[in-house]
Coordinates of C-alpha atoms and ligand atoms in Angstrom, one line a residue:
M9 CA 26.7 50.3 -18.1
K10 CA 23.3 49.9 -16.5
A11 CA 21.8 49.1 -20.0
I12 CA 24.4 46.4 -20.6
L13 CA 23.6 44.8 -17.3
K14 CA 19.9 44.9 -18.0
L15 CA 20.5 43.3 -21.4
A16 CA 22.7 40.6 -19.8
L17 CA 19.9 39.9 -17.3
V18 CA 17.2 39.6 -20.0
F19 CA 19.5 37.2 -21.9
L20 CA 20.1 35.1 -18.8
I21 CA 16.4 34.8 -18.0
F22 CA 15.7 33.9 -21.7
A23 CA 18.6 31.4 -21.8
S24 CA 17.5 29.6 -18.6
G25 CA 13.9 29.4 -19.9
C26 CA 15.2 27.8 -23.0
A27 CA 17.9 25.6 -21.4
R28 CA 15.7 22.5 -21.3
K29 CA 15.6 20.7 -24.6
S30 CA 12.8 18.3 -25.2
A31 CA 15.2 15.3 -25.6
E32 CA 16.9 16.0 -22.3
L33 CA 16.3 14.8 -18.9
V34 CA 17.9 15.6 -15.6
F35 CA 19.1 12.8 -13.3
S36 CA 20.2 13.7 -9.7
V37 CA 22.6 11.3 -8.2
G38 CA 25.4 11.3 -5.6
G39 CA 28.2 9.1 -4.5
A40 CA 32.0 8.6 -4.5
P41 CA 33.8 10.4 -7.4
N42 CA 34.3 7.1 -9.3
E43 CA 30.6 6.3 -9.0
L44 CA 29.6 9.7 -10.4
D45 CA 32.1 9.2 -13.3
F46 CA 30.5 5.9 -14.0
W47 CA 27.0 7.4 -14.2
E48 CA 28.4 9.7 -16.9
T49 CA 29.4 6.6 -18.9
I50 CA 25.9 5.1 -18.5
A51 CA 24.3 8.4 -19.6
A52 CA 26.5 8.5 -22.6
D53 CA 25.6 4.9 -23.6
F54 CA 21.9 5.7 -23.2
R55 CA 22.2 8.7 -25.4
K56 CA 23.9 6.6 -28.1
D57 CA 21.0 4.1 -27.9
T58 CA 18.1 6.5 -27.7
G59 CA 19.3 10.0 -28.7
I60 CA 18.1 11.3 -25.3
N61 CA 20.5 13.4 -23.4
V62 CA 20.8 12.8 -19.6
R63 CA 22.1 15.7 -17.7
I64 CA 23.7 14.5 -14.4
L65 CA 23.2 16.6 -11.4
R66 CA 26.2 15.6 -9.2
Q67 CA 25.4 15.3 -5.5
P68 CA 27.7 14.6 -2.5
T69 CA 28.0 11.1 -0.9
D70 CA 26.3 12.0 2.4
S71 CA 22.7 10.7 2.4
D72 CA 21.3 13.7 4.4
Q73 CA 22.9 16.2 2.0
R74 CA 21.6 14.4 -1.0
R75 CA 18.0 14.4 0.5
Q76 CA 18.2 18.1 1.1
G77 CA 19.4 18.7 -2.5
I78 CA 16.4 16.9 -4.0
L79 CA 13.9 18.1 -1.5
I80 CA 14.3 21.8 -2.4
P81 CA 13.1 21.4 -6.1
L82 CA 10.4 18.9 -5.2
K83 CA 8.9 21.2 -2.5
A84 CA 8.9 24.0 -5.0
G85 CA 7.2 21.7 -7.7
K86 CA 10.1 22.2 -10.2
N87 CA 10.2 20.1 -13.3
D88 CA 13.7 18.9 -12.7
P89 CA 15.3 16.7 -11.6
D90 CA 13.1 14.3 -13.5
V91 CA 14.7 11.1 -12.1
F92 CA 16.7 10.6 -8.9
L93 CA 18.2 8.0 -6.6
M94 CA 16.6 7.8 -3.2
D95 CA 18.0 6.3 -0.1
I96 CA 15.7 3.4 0.9
A97 CA 15.1 5.3 4.2
W98 CA 13.5 8.3 2.4
I99 CA 10.9 6.5 0.2
P100 CA 8.0 6.6 2.6
Q101 CA 8.4 10.4 3.2
F102 CA 8.7 11.2 -0.5
A103 CA 5.7 9.0 -1.3
A104 CA 3.6 10.5 1.5
S105 CA 4.5 14.0 0.3
G106 CA 3.1 13.1 -3.1
W107 CA 6.3 13.8 -5.0
L108 CA 6.7 10.4 -6.7
Q109 CA 5.2 9.3 -10.0
D110 CA 3.4 6.0 -10.0
L111 CA 5.7 4.0 -12.3
D112 CA 3.0 1.7 -13.4
A113 CA 0.7 4.5 -14.5
V114 CA 3.3 6.5 -16.3
E115 CA 3.5 6.7 -20.1
G116 CA 6.3 4.3 -20.9
G117 CA 5.4 2.0 -18.0
P118 CA 4.5 -0.4 -16.5
M119 CA 7.7 -1.7 -14.9
D120 CA 8.6 -5.3 -14.7
T121 CA 9.2 -6.0 -11.0
A122 CA 9.8 -9.8 -11.4
P123 CA 13.6 -9.7 -11.5
F124 CA 13.9 -8.0 -8.1
W125 CA 13.7 -9.2 -4.5
K126 CA 10.0 -9.3 -3.8
N127 CA 10.3 -8.4 -0.1
I128 CA 12.2 -5.2 -0.9
I129 CA 9.7 -4.2 -3.6
D130 CA 6.7 -4.9 -1.3
R131 CA 8.2 -3.3 1.8
S132 CA 9.9 -0.2 0.3
D133 CA 9.0 0.5 -3.3
K134 CA 5.3 0.0 -3.1
Q135 CA 3.6 2.7 -1.0
D136 CA -0.2 2.7 -0.7
G137 CA -0.3 0.0 -3.3
K138 CA 1.5 2.1 -5.9
L139 CA 4.9 1.3 -7.4
V140 CA 6.8 4.6 -6.7
A141 CA 10.4 3.4 -6.9
L142 CA 12.6 0.5 -7.9
P143 CA 15.9 -0.7 -6.3
V144 CA 19.1 0.0 -8.2
Y145 CA 21.4 -1.5 -5.6
V146 CA 21.1 -3.0 -2.1
D147 CA 23.5 -2.2 0.7
A148 CA 24.3 -4.0 3.9
G149 CA 27.0 -3.2 6.5
L150 CA 30.1 -5.4 6.3
L151 CA 33.3 -5.9 8.2
Y152 CA 36.5 -5.4 6.1
Y153 CA 39.7 -6.7 7.5
R154 CA 43.4 -6.9 6.7
K155 CA 44.2 -10.6 6.1
D156 CA 47.9 -10.1 6.4
L157 CA 47.7 -8.2 9.8
L158 CA 45.3 -10.7 11.3
K159 CA 47.8 -13.4 10.6
K160 CA 50.8 -11.5 11.7
Y161 CA 49.2 -10.7 15.1
G162 CA 48.0 -14.2 15.7
A163 CA 44.3 -14.4 14.8
S164 CA 43.3 -17.4 12.8
K165 CA 40.0 -15.9 11.7
P166 CA 38.2 -12.6 11.8
P167 CA 36.4 -11.8 15.0
A168 CA 32.8 -13.0 15.6
T169 CA 32.2 -10.9 18.7
W170 CA 33.0 -7.3 19.7
E171 CA 35.1 -8.7 22.6
E172 CA 37.3 -10.6 20.1
L173 CA 37.5 -7.5 17.9
I174 CA 38.7 -5.4 20.8
D175 CA 41.3 -8.0 21.8
I176 CA 43.0 -8.4 18.5
S177 CA 42.7 -4.7 17.8
V178 CA 44.6 -3.7 21.0
K179 CA 47.4 -6.2 20.1
T180 CA 47.7 -5.2 16.5
Q181 CA 47.6 -1.5 17.2
A182 CA 50.3 -1.7 19.8
G183 CA 52.5 -3.6 17.3
M184 CA 51.7 -1.3 14.3
R185 CA 52.3 2.0 16.1
D186 CA 56.1 1.7 16.0
S187 CA 56.1 1.9 12.2
D188 CA 52.8 3.8 11.7
P189 CA 52.0 6.3 14.5
G190 CA 48.6 7.2 12.9
F191 CA 47.4 3.5 13.0
Y192 CA 44.0 2.9 14.6
A193 CA 42.6 -0.6 14.5
F194 CA 38.9 0.0 13.8
V195 CA 37.3 2.7 11.7
W196 CA 33.5 3.1 11.4
Q197 CA 30.9 5.9 10.8
G198 CA 30.4 8.0 13.9
A199 CA 29.8 11.5 12.5
Q200 CA 26.4 13.1 13.1
Y201 CA 24.5 11.9 10.0
E202 CA 22.4 9.0 8.7
G203 CA 25.3 6.7 8.6
L204 CA 25.7 6.9 12.4
V205 CA 22.2 5.4 12.8
C206 CA 23.0 2.6 10.5
D207 CA 26.2 1.7 12.5
F208 CA 24.3 2.1 15.7
L209 CA 21.7 -0.5 14.6
E210 CA 24.5 -2.9 14.0
F211 CA 26.2 -2.4 17.3
A212 CA 22.8 -2.6 19.0
G213 CA 22.6 -6.2 17.5
T214 CA 19.8 -8.7 17.5
K215 CA 18.5 -7.6 20.9
G216 CA 18.5 -3.9 20.4
G217 CA 17.7 -1.3 17.7
I218 CA 14.7 0.8 16.9
R219 CA 11.7 -1.3 18.0
T220 CA 8.0 -0.7 17.4
E221 CA 6.1 -1.7 20.5
G222 CA 2.3 -1.3 20.6
G223 CA 2.5 1.6 18.1
R224 CA 5.4 3.3 19.9
I225 CA 8.9 3.6 18.6
V226 CA 11.2 2.6 21.3
V227 CA 15.0 3.4 21.5
A228 CA 15.7 3.8 25.2
T229 CA 16.5 0.2 26.2
P230 CA 19.3 -1.4 28.3
E231 CA 20.5 -3.2 25.1
N232 CA 20.9 0.0 23.2
A233 CA 22.6 1.7 26.1
K234 CA 25.1 -1.2 26.2
A235 CA 25.8 -0.8 22.5
L236 CA 26.2 3.0 22.8
A237 CA 28.6 2.6 25.6
L238 CA 30.6 0.2 23.4
M239 CA 30.7 2.8 20.6
R240 CA 32.0 5.4 23.1
D241 CA 34.5 3.1 24.6
L242 CA 36.0 2.1 21.3
V243 CA 37.1 5.7 20.9
N244 CA 37.6 6.9 24.5
K245 CA 38.5 3.9 26.6
H246 CA 40.1 1.2 24.3
K247 CA 41.3 4.0 22.0
I248 CA 41.2 1.7 19.0
S249 CA 39.0 4.0 16.9
P250 CA 40.4 7.5 16.1
P251 CA 39.2 10.6 18.0
N252 CA 37.8 12.1 14.9
T253 CA 35.3 9.2 14.6
Y254 CA 32.5 11.3 16.0
T255 CA 33.4 14.6 14.2
E256 CA 34.4 13.4 10.7
M257 CA 34.0 9.8 10.0
K258 CA 31.5 9.1 7.2
E259 CA 31.8 6.4 4.5
E260 CA 34.5 8.0 2.4
E261 CA 36.7 9.1 5.3
V262 CA 36.5 5.6 6.8
R263 CA 37.2 4.0 3.4
L264 CA 40.2 6.2 2.7
F265 CA 41.7 5.6 6.2
F266 CA 41.6 1.8 5.7
Q267 CA 42.7 2.0 2.1
K268 CA 45.8 3.9 3.1
G269 CA 46.8 0.9 5.2
N270 CA 46.1 2.7 8.6
A271 CA 43.5 0.3 10.0
L272 CA 43.0 -3.4 10.7
F273 CA 39.1 -3.3 10.5
E274 CA 36.7 -1.1 8.7
R275 CA 32.9 -1.1 8.8
N276 CA 31.5 -0.1 5.4
W277 CA 29.1 -0.9 2.6
P278 CA 29.9 -3.2 -0.4
Y279 CA 31.1 -0.3 -2.6
A280 CA 34.4 -0.1 -0.7
W281 CA 35.4 -3.5 -2.0
G282 CA 36.0 -2.4 -5.6
L283 CA 38.0 0.6 -4.5
H284 CA 40.2 -1.4 -2.1
Q285 CA 40.9 -3.9 -4.9
A286 CA 41.6 -1.3 -7.5
E287 CA 45.0 -1.0 -9.2
G288 CA 47.4 1.0 -7.0
S289 CA 45.4 0.5 -3.8
P290 CA 47.8 -0.2 -0.9
V291 CA 45.4 -2.8 0.5
K292 CA 44.8 -4.6 -2.8
D293 CA 44.6 -8.4 -2.3
K294 CA 45.2 -8.0 1.5
T295 CA 41.5 -7.3 2.3
G296 CA 38.8 -9.8 3.4
I297 CA 35.1 -9.3 4.0
C298 CA 32.9 -11.0 6.6
P299 CA 29.7 -10.4 8.7
L300 CA 30.0 -7.7 11.4
P301 CA 30.7 -9.0 14.9
G302 CA 27.9 -9.1 17.6
F303 CA 27.8 -9.3 21.4
A304 CA 28.7 -12.8 22.6
G305 CA 25.7 -15.1 22.1
A306 CA 23.7 -12.5 20.3
G307 CA 24.7 -12.8 16.6
S308 CA 25.5 -10.3 13.9
V309 CA 23.3 -7.6 12.4
S310 CA 23.7 -5.7 9.2
T311 CA 21.7 -2.6 8.4
L312 CA 19.8 -2.8 5.2
G313 CA 20.6 0.2 3.0
G314 CA 20.5 0.8 -0.7
W315 CA 19.4 3.3 -3.3
H316 CA 16.2 3.3 -5.3
I317 CA 15.3 5.1 -8.5
G318 CA 12.2 7.2 -8.7
M319 CA 10.6 9.8 -11.0
S320 CA 9.3 13.2 -10.0
K321 CA 5.6 13.8 -10.2
Y322 CA 6.5 17.2 -11.7
S323 CA 8.7 15.8 -14.5
D324 CA 7.6 17.1 -17.9
V325 CA 9.5 14.4 -19.8
Q326 CA 8.0 11.3 -18.1
K327 CA 8.1 9.0 -21.1
N328 CA 11.8 9.5 -21.6
A329 CA 12.3 9.3 -17.8
A330 CA 10.6 5.9 -17.8
L331 CA 12.8 4.7 -20.6
F332 CA 15.9 5.8 -18.7
I333 CA 14.7 4.0 -15.5
K334 CA 14.2 0.8 -17.5
Y335 CA 17.6 1.2 -19.0
V336 CA 19.3 1.6 -15.6
L337 CA 17.5 -1.5 -14.3
S338 CA 18.3 -3.6 -17.4
K339 CA 20.5 -6.7 -16.8
K340 CA 23.2 -5.1 -18.9
V341 CA 23.5 -1.9 -16.8
Q342 CA 23.0 -3.7 -13.5
K343 CA 25.9 -6.0 -14.5
E344 CA 28.1 -3.1 -15.4
L345 CA 27.3 -1.3 -12.1
S346 CA 28.2 -4.4 -10.2
I347 CA 31.4 -5.3 -12.1
N348 CA 32.7 -1.7 -12.1
L349 CA 31.6 -0.3 -8.8
G350 CA 31.3 -3.5 -6.7
W351 CA 27.6 -2.7 -6.0
N352 CA 25.2 -5.4 -5.0
P353 CA 22.7 -5.4 -7.7
A354 CA 19.0 -5.4 -6.9
R355 CA 18.3 -7.9 -9.7
R356 CA 18.6 -11.4 -8.6
D357 CA 19.7 -12.7 -12.0
V358 CA 23.0 -10.8 -11.8
Y359 CA 24.1 -12.9 -8.8
S360 CA 24.4 -16.1 -10.9
D361 CA 26.1 -14.3 -13.8
P362 CA 29.6 -15.9 -14.4
D363 CA 31.2 -12.5 -15.4
V364 CA 30.0 -11.0 -12.2
L365 CA 31.1 -13.9 -10.0
K366 CA 34.5 -13.9 -11.6
V367 CA 35.1 -10.4 -10.3
H368 CA 33.1 -10.8 -7.1
P369 CA 33.5 -14.3 -5.8
H370 CA 32.5 -13.0 -2.3
F371 CA 28.9 -12.4 -3.7
T372 CA 27.9 -15.9 -2.8
Q373 CA 28.8 -15.2 0.8
L374 CA 27.2 -11.8 0.8
R375 CA 23.8 -13.1 -0.3
K376 CA 23.2 -14.5 3.2
I377 CA 24.0 -11.2 4.8
F378 CA 21.6 -9.4 2.5
D379 CA 18.8 -11.9 3.1
N380 CA 19.0 -11.1 6.9
A381 CA 19.8 -7.3 6.8
V382 CA 17.7 -5.2 9.1
P383 CA 15.7 -2.3 7.7
R384 CA 15.2 1.0 9.3
P385 CA 11.6 1.8 10.2
G386 CA 9.4 2.6 7.2
L387 CA 7.9 5.8 8.5
P388 CA 7.0 9.0 6.6
Y389 CA 8.7 10.9 9.5
Y390 CA 11.7 8.6 9.8
T391 CA 14.1 11.5 9.0
Q392 CA 13.0 13.3 12.1
V393 CA 13.4 10.1 14.2
S394 CA 16.8 9.7 12.8
E395 CA 17.8 13.3 13.3
A396 CA 17.0 13.1 17.1
L397 CA 18.9 9.8 17.3
Q398 CA 21.9 11.1 15.4
R399 CA 22.3 14.1 17.7
H400 CA 22.2 12.1 21.0
L401 CA 24.2 9.1 19.8
N402 CA 26.9 11.5 18.6
A403 CA 26.9 13.3 22.0
A404 CA 27.2 10.0 23.8
I405 CA 30.2 8.9 21.7
S406 CA 31.9 12.2 22.3
G407 CA 31.4 11.7 26.0
S408 CA 29.2 14.7 26.5
E409 CA 26.1 12.6 27.4
E410 CA 25.8 9.3 29.3
P411 CA 24.5 6.5 27.0
S412 CA 21.3 5.9 28.8
A413 CA 20.6 9.6 29.3
A414 CA 21.3 10.2 25.6
L415 CA 18.8 7.5 24.6
E416 CA 16.2 8.8 27.1
A417 CA 16.6 12.3 25.6
A418 CA 16.2 10.9 22.0
Q419 CA 13.2 8.9 23.1
K420 CA 11.4 12.1 24.4
E421 CA 12.0 13.8 21.1
I422 CA 10.9 10.8 19.1
D423 CA 7.7 10.5 21.2
A424 CA 7.0 14.1 20.4
V425 CA 7.6 13.7 16.7
A426 CA 5.4 10.5 16.6
A427 CA 2.6 12.3 18.5
R428 CA 2.6 15.1 15.8
Y429 CA 2.3 12.4 13.1
G430 CA -0.2 10.3 14.9
G431 CA 1.8 7.3 16.1
A432 CA 4.0 4.6 14.5
K433 CA 1.4 2.8 12.5
Ligands
GLC10 C1 24.5 4.0 2.3 C2 23.2 3.2 2.3 C3 22.1 4.1 2.7 C4 22.4 4.7 4.1 C5 23.6 5.5 3.9 C6 24.1 6.1 5.3 O1 24.5 4.9 1.2 O2 22.9 2.6 1.1 O3 20.9 3.3 2.8 O4 21.3 5.5 4.6 O5 24.7 4.7 3.5 O6 25.2 6.9 5.2

């Protein structure tokens, strides 16, 4: 028996050593199930064109979990994944750690950056003068609303301020509860993860957010405390957001809640549009999109998100990896991703494409939101800043910390992290 086990072990070691064929590359990507399925289609088309097999490493949707999954092989210097999608928020850290291949210096490079938004390339994809990533799609926070319910409960247009949102939410929820006891007017991302920081920046509005003042990252401000109190009150005082907002609500939980017809408003990224409008969706043709509300007189803020493609410094198939990156960023594939998944392409030429505009007439309106979207700070230690914020924001929403005390506590931790890394510059 022992001998058989030994033999099996030897075989396993041998097999794993041989598993990587030269015409194969590994692409690590996450997302909603329909998005992952679509990546399989893209990989199959690429194989037909080039004979190169792309093995897809399927990751979850949660940005923090995706980061962990990629970090482990990179820290260990493993040769796969060769290519991966990175949240825009991680690029400075990955670049500072020396994990990203310079895409202009690689065999099969350089890359053509002309079709993309120059400010995004300059701010996020170029680190220390090197092109280490390219945007696959851009994200910005949006308000989805039920057109039919707004009309039924007497609102002539979607709310421009949080005060208006609360008013119409309270009315609609009271009316809807008779037929749907699980109805909550407004769903958003309040669980303890990166998405919570994105939502917070939007509630914080034009006067709040994560500021850099004289080389210091500042979060403990009266404007931010006001925003955090609003987030808490939506759940605990107005009770228009469900109690599981701070325990469970991430993108997909929020999207499904709204899609089942159980909410009036939803904060989400553009990907939710395609799914709401899909055949069989209970909210098909009943959904509208508009900018997020703001505090009266302060205007709306959308957080800039998005996913960028990069290549591992440790990849041993860099020429093929460069070919795949070029393929993903081609107009053909960017159009497909946009038409099939509702993503906002990073290539500007896709926005004027008639096939795309036919499916996404709202793209014309979204352009404005994207132009003004607010980025998270581009710091190599942003994840630590975010982690401290996530914990205290979440505690304040649950009611276990007062908003200003929560921000003061986060500030202390952020100051300590910044000190370790030598300041915000
Ligand atoms: C989206 C955004 C990303 C953000 C994440 C938070 O995937 O594109 O930038 O960090 O949501 O959950």
